[in-house]
Amino acid sequence: ELTMHLGSEITDVGTTADDGNKSAFIKYEDSAGESQQWQGEYVLVATGRRNNIKQLGVENLGVELDDKNRPKDLSKKTGQIGDLNVYIVGDANANIPLLHVASVACYPCETATMPCCRSRTGLRYMDLRWRSVTPMPSKMTR
């Protein structure tokens, strides 16, 4: 079982030794403002990260960012930003920020942007190891 304490602020991390037994601890303030302490053999901490989408210049595409520099018009289902052919998937996606989800999350992008390629070549995203999704041309020829 994994218990997550979202919205907490870590105040101290360390180890203690009682009778020769060493243990780890985390002192934190929970989301209600109460001081808490966790103690155990090991500590696994996922403290979050900051995205770097702003430095990509997405404002030049008309993308509006929120106060945490995330696109305001981001589809949770596909990772698409508004009606642009721009997608944020895998570990870059704030809704499911897990790297191993990227291959599955890219599938809706491939379905939305490359139907012509699949129908002519039999190409499927899930068959590829890596794929870079780019805007689809406005007119496709058969």
PDB file of C-alpha atoms in Angstrom:
ATOM      1  CA  GLU A   1       0.000   0.000   0.000  1.00  0.00           C
ATOM      2  CA  LEU A   2       1.244   3.477  -0.866  1.00  0.00           C
ATOM      3  CA  THR A   3      -0.048   6.455   1.076  1.00  0.00           C
ATOM      4  CA  MET A   4       0.402   9.837  -0.590  1.00  0.00           C
ATOM      5  CA  HIS A   5       0.278  13.124   1.313  1.00  0.00           C
ATOM      6  CA  LEU A   6      -0.412  15.648  -1.430  1.00  0.00           C
ATOM      7  CA  GLY A   7      -0.063  19.343  -0.713  1.00  0.00           C
ATOM      8  CA  SER A   8       2.412  18.721   2.123  1.00  0.00           C
ATOM      9  CA  GLU A   9       5.567  20.691   2.820  1.00  0.00           C
ATOM     10  CA  ILE A  10       8.615  18.730   3.969  1.00  0.00           C
ATOM     11  CA  THR A  11      10.377  20.404   6.887  1.00  0.00           C
ATOM     12  CA  ASP A  12      13.094  17.841   7.695  1.00  0.00           C
ATOM     13  CA  VAL A  13      14.449  14.499   6.443  1.00  0.00           C
ATOM     14  CA  GLY A  14      17.000  12.400   8.265  1.00  0.00           C
ATOM     15  CA  THR A  15      17.938   9.255  10.116  1.00  0.00           C
ATOM     16  CA  THR A  16      17.853   8.252  13.762  1.00  0.00           C
ATOM     17  CA  ALA A  17      19.643   5.466  15.628  1.00  0.00           C
ATOM     18  CA  ASP A  18      17.985   3.729  18.581  1.00  0.00           C
ATOM     19  CA  ASP A  19      19.786   0.767  20.196  1.00  0.00           C
ATOM     20  CA  GLY A  20      21.944   0.375  17.092  1.00  0.00           C
ATOM     21  CA  ASN A  21      18.942   0.263  14.748  1.00  0.00           C
ATOM     22  CA  LYS A  22      18.921   3.000  12.162  1.00  0.00           C
ATOM     23  CA  SER A  23      15.667   4.333  10.725  1.00  0.00           C
ATOM     24  CA  ALA A  24      14.669   7.139   8.387  1.00  0.00           C
ATOM     25  CA  PHE A  25      12.164   9.891   9.099  1.00  0.00           C
ATOM     26  CA  ILE A  26      10.354  12.693   7.318  1.00  0.00           C
ATOM     27  CA  LYS A  27       8.877  15.628   9.193  1.00  0.00           C
ATOM     28  CA  TYR A  28       6.286  17.559   7.247  1.00  0.00           C
ATOM     29  CA  GLU A  29       3.371  19.939   7.453  1.00  0.00           C
ATOM     30  CA  ASP A  30       0.255  18.402   5.899  1.00  0.00           C
ATOM     31  CA  SER A  31      -2.247  20.214   3.673  1.00  0.00           C
ATOM     32  CA  ALA A  32      -4.256  21.203   6.786  1.00  0.00           C
ATOM     33  CA  GLY A  33      -1.181  22.871   8.324  1.00  0.00           C
ATOM     34  CA  GLU A  34      -0.625  20.162  10.976  1.00  0.00           C
ATOM     35  CA  SER A  35       2.920  18.986  11.826  1.00  0.00           C
ATOM     36  CA  GLN A  36       3.381  15.288  11.044  1.00  0.00           C
ATOM     37  CA  GLN A  37       6.200  12.740  11.096  1.00  0.00           C
ATOM     38  CA  TRP A  38       6.695   9.507   9.194  1.00  0.00           C
ATOM     39  CA  GLN A  39       9.289   6.910  10.199  1.00  0.00           C
ATOM     40  CA  GLY A  40      10.451   3.714   8.488  1.00  0.00           C
ATOM     41  CA  GLU A  41      13.389   1.746   7.106  1.00  0.00           C
ATOM     42  CA  TYR A  42      13.672   3.619   3.809  1.00  0.00           C
ATOM     43  CA  VAL A  43      12.401   6.850   2.287  1.00  0.00           C
ATOM     44  CA  LEU A  44      11.090   7.152  -1.266  1.00  0.00           C
ATOM     45  CA  VAL A  45      10.219  10.763  -1.991  1.00  0.00           C
ATOM     46  CA  ALA A  46       8.557  12.153  -5.119  1.00  0.00           C
ATOM     47  CA  THR A  47       8.571  15.886  -4.548  1.00  0.00           C
ATOM     48  CA  GLY A  48       7.417  17.117  -7.944  1.00  0.00           C
ATOM     49  CA  ARG A  49       9.041  19.066 -10.707  1.00  0.00           C
ATOM     50  CA  ARG A  50       8.580  22.227 -12.707  1.00  0.00           C
ATOM     51  CA  ASN A  51       7.696  22.088 -16.370  1.00  0.00           C
ATOM     52  CA  ASN A  52       9.709  23.978 -18.949  1.00  0.00           C
ATOM     53  CA  ILE A  53       7.087  24.509 -21.645  1.00  0.00           C
ATOM     54  CA  LYS A  54       7.302  28.308 -21.412  1.00  0.00           C
ATOM     55  CA  GLN A  55      10.849  28.333 -22.806  1.00  0.00           C
ATOM     56  CA  LEU A  56       9.592  26.595 -25.971  1.00  0.00           C
ATOM     57  CA  GLY A  57       7.832  29.788 -27.079  1.00  0.00           C
ATOM     58  CA  VAL A  58       4.343  28.271 -27.245  1.00  0.00           C
ATOM     59  CA  GLU A  59       2.866  31.764 -26.872  1.00  0.00           C
ATOM     60  CA  ASN A  60       3.809  32.214 -30.560  1.00  0.00           C
ATOM     61  CA  LEU A  61       1.183  29.562 -31.339  1.00  0.00           C
ATOM     62  CA  GLY A  62      -1.446  31.401 -29.315  1.00  0.00           C
ATOM     63  CA  VAL A  63      -1.218  28.966 -26.384  1.00  0.00           C
ATOM     64  CA  GLU A  64      -2.334  30.554 -23.120  1.00  0.00           C
ATOM     65  CA  LEU A  65      -0.607  29.272 -19.968  1.00  0.00           C
ATOM     66  CA  ASP A  66      -1.969  29.146 -16.419  1.00  0.00           C
ATOM     67  CA  ASP A  67      -0.106  30.302 -13.283  1.00  0.00           C
ATOM     68  CA  LYS A  68       1.918  27.046 -13.268  1.00  0.00           C
ATOM     69  CA  ASN A  69       2.937  27.433 -16.944  1.00  0.00           C
ATOM     70  CA  ARG A  70       0.575  24.691 -18.126  1.00  0.00           C
ATOM     71  CA  PRO A  71      -1.591  25.138 -21.230  1.00  0.00           C
ATOM     72  CA  LYS A  72      -5.088  26.241 -20.175  1.00  0.00           C
ATOM     73  CA  ASP A  73      -6.768  24.431 -23.074  1.00  0.00           C
ATOM     74  CA  LEU A  74      -5.152  20.979 -22.685  1.00  0.00           C
ATOM     75  CA  SER A  75      -7.281  17.896 -23.387  1.00  0.00           C
ATOM     76  CA  LYS A  76      -6.913  15.391 -20.543  1.00  0.00           C
ATOM     77  CA  LYS A  77      -7.951  12.596 -22.909  1.00  0.00           C
ATOM     78  CA  THR A  78      -5.550  13.206 -25.817  1.00  0.00           C
ATOM     79  CA  GLY A  79      -2.952  15.686 -24.550  1.00  0.00           C
ATOM     80  CA  GLN A  80      -3.854  18.025 -27.423  1.00  0.00           C
ATOM     81  CA  ILE A  81      -3.549  21.774 -26.843  1.00  0.00           C
ATOM     82  CA  GLY A  82      -6.792  23.380 -28.029  1.00  0.00           C
ATOM     83  CA  ASP A  83      -7.400  22.706 -31.713  1.00  0.00           C
ATOM     84  CA  LEU A  84      -3.681  22.860 -32.561  1.00  0.00           C
ATOM     85  CA  ASN A  85      -1.783  19.822 -33.796  1.00  0.00           C
ATOM     86  CA  VAL A  86       0.399  20.111 -30.688  1.00  0.00           C
ATOM     87  CA  TYR A  87       0.318  17.412 -28.007  1.00  0.00           C
ATOM     88  CA  ILE A  88       1.849  16.989 -24.548  1.00  0.00           C
ATOM     89  CA  VAL A  89       2.154  13.339 -23.548  1.00  0.00           C
ATOM     90  CA  GLY A  90       3.992  11.041 -21.171  1.00  0.00           C
ATOM     91  CA  ASP A  91       6.108  12.542 -18.428  1.00  0.00           C
ATOM     92  CA  ALA A  92       5.539  16.065 -19.802  1.00  0.00           C
ATOM     93  CA  ASN A  93       1.768  15.825 -19.267  1.00  0.00           C
ATOM     94  CA  ALA A  94       0.585  17.238 -15.930  1.00  0.00           C
ATOM     95  CA  ASN A  95      -2.511  15.001 -15.879  1.00  0.00           C
ATOM     96  CA  ILE A  96      -0.579  11.713 -16.043  1.00  0.00           C
ATOM     97  CA  PRO A  97       3.090  12.667 -15.550  1.00  0.00           C
ATOM     98  CA  LEU A  98       4.556   9.179 -15.890  1.00  0.00           C
ATOM     99  CA  LEU A  99       7.190   8.381 -18.509  1.00  0.00           C
ATOM    100  CA  HIS A 100       6.027   4.797 -19.074  1.00  0.00           C
ATOM    101  CA  VAL A 101       2.578   6.114 -20.054  1.00  0.00           C
ATOM    102  CA  ALA A 102       4.061   8.004 -23.027  1.00  0.00           C
ATOM    103  CA  SER A 103       3.742   5.149 -25.521  1.00  0.00           C
ATOM    104  CA  VAL A 104       0.079   4.653 -24.693  1.00  0.00           C
ATOM    105  CA  ALA A 105      -0.629   8.388 -24.438  1.00  0.00           C
ATOM    106  CA  CYS A 106       0.871   9.032 -27.884  1.00  0.00           C
ATOM    107  CA  TYR A 107      -1.642   6.696 -29.504  1.00  0.00           C
ATOM    108  CA  PRO A 108      -4.505   9.280 -29.509  1.00  0.00           C
ATOM    109  CA  CYS A 109      -2.070  11.760 -31.103  1.00  0.00           C
ATOM    110  CA  GLU A 110      -1.216   9.294 -33.839  1.00  0.00           C
ATOM    111  CA  THR A 111      -4.880   8.494 -34.375  1.00  0.00           C
ATOM    112  CA  ALA A 112      -5.788  12.176 -34.670  1.00  0.00           C
ATOM    113  CA  THR A 113      -2.867  13.379 -36.784  1.00  0.00           C
ATOM    114  CA  MET A 114      -1.851  10.524 -39.044  1.00  0.00           C
ATOM    115  CA  PRO A 115      -4.880   8.559 -40.277  1.00  0.00           C
ATOM    116  CA  CYS A 116      -3.732   8.928 -43.890  1.00  0.00           C
ATOM    117  CA  CYS A 117      -0.381   7.264 -43.169  1.00  0.00           C
ATOM    118  CA  ARG A 118      -1.975   4.306 -41.419  1.00  0.00           C
ATOM    119  CA  SER A 119      -4.465   3.654 -44.197  1.00  0.00           C
ATOM    120  CA  ARG A 120      -1.836   3.721 -46.972  1.00  0.00           C
ATOM    121  CA  THR A 121       1.161   2.144 -45.272  1.00  0.00           C
ATOM    122  CA  GLY A 122      -0.317   0.166 -42.410  1.00  0.00           C
ATOM    123  CA  LEU A 123       1.870   2.214 -40.050  1.00  0.00           C
ATOM    124  CA  ARG A 124       0.737   2.129 -36.436  1.00  0.00           C
ATOM    125  CA  TYR A 125       2.229   4.148 -33.608  1.00  0.00           C
ATOM    126  CA  MET A 126       2.261   1.191 -31.257  1.00  0.00           C
ATOM    127  CA  ASP A 127       4.575  -0.637 -33.707  1.00  0.00           C
ATOM    128  CA  LEU A 128       7.222   2.085 -33.438  1.00  0.00           C
ATOM    129  CA  ARG A 129       9.795   2.531 -30.714  1.00  0.00           C
ATOM    130  CA  TRP A 130       9.923   6.356 -31.020  1.00  0.00           C
ATOM    131  CA  ARG A 131       7.826   8.910 -32.870  1.00  0.00           C
ATOM    132  CA  SER A 132       7.932  12.673 -33.191  1.00  0.00           C
ATOM    133  CA  VAL A 133       4.468  14.092 -33.842  1.00  0.00           C
ATOM    134  CA  THR A 134       4.442  17.074 -36.202  1.00  0.00           C
ATOM    135  CA  PRO A 135       1.590  19.166 -37.631  1.00  0.00           C
ATOM    136  CA  MET A 136      -0.337  17.463 -40.402  1.00  0.00           C
ATOM    137  CA  PRO A 137      -0.325  19.280 -43.784  1.00  0.00           C
ATOM    138  CA  SER A 138      -3.571  21.106 -44.519  1.00  0.00           C
ATOM    139  CA  LYS A 139      -4.125  19.143 -47.757  1.00  0.00           C
ATOM    140  CA  MET A 140      -3.265  15.495 -48.149  1.00  0.00           C
ATOM    141  CA  THR A 141      -3.015  13.772 -51.527  1.00  0.00           C
ATOM    142  CA  ARG A 142      -3.680  10.128 -52.126  1.00  0.00           C
TER     143      ARG A 142
END
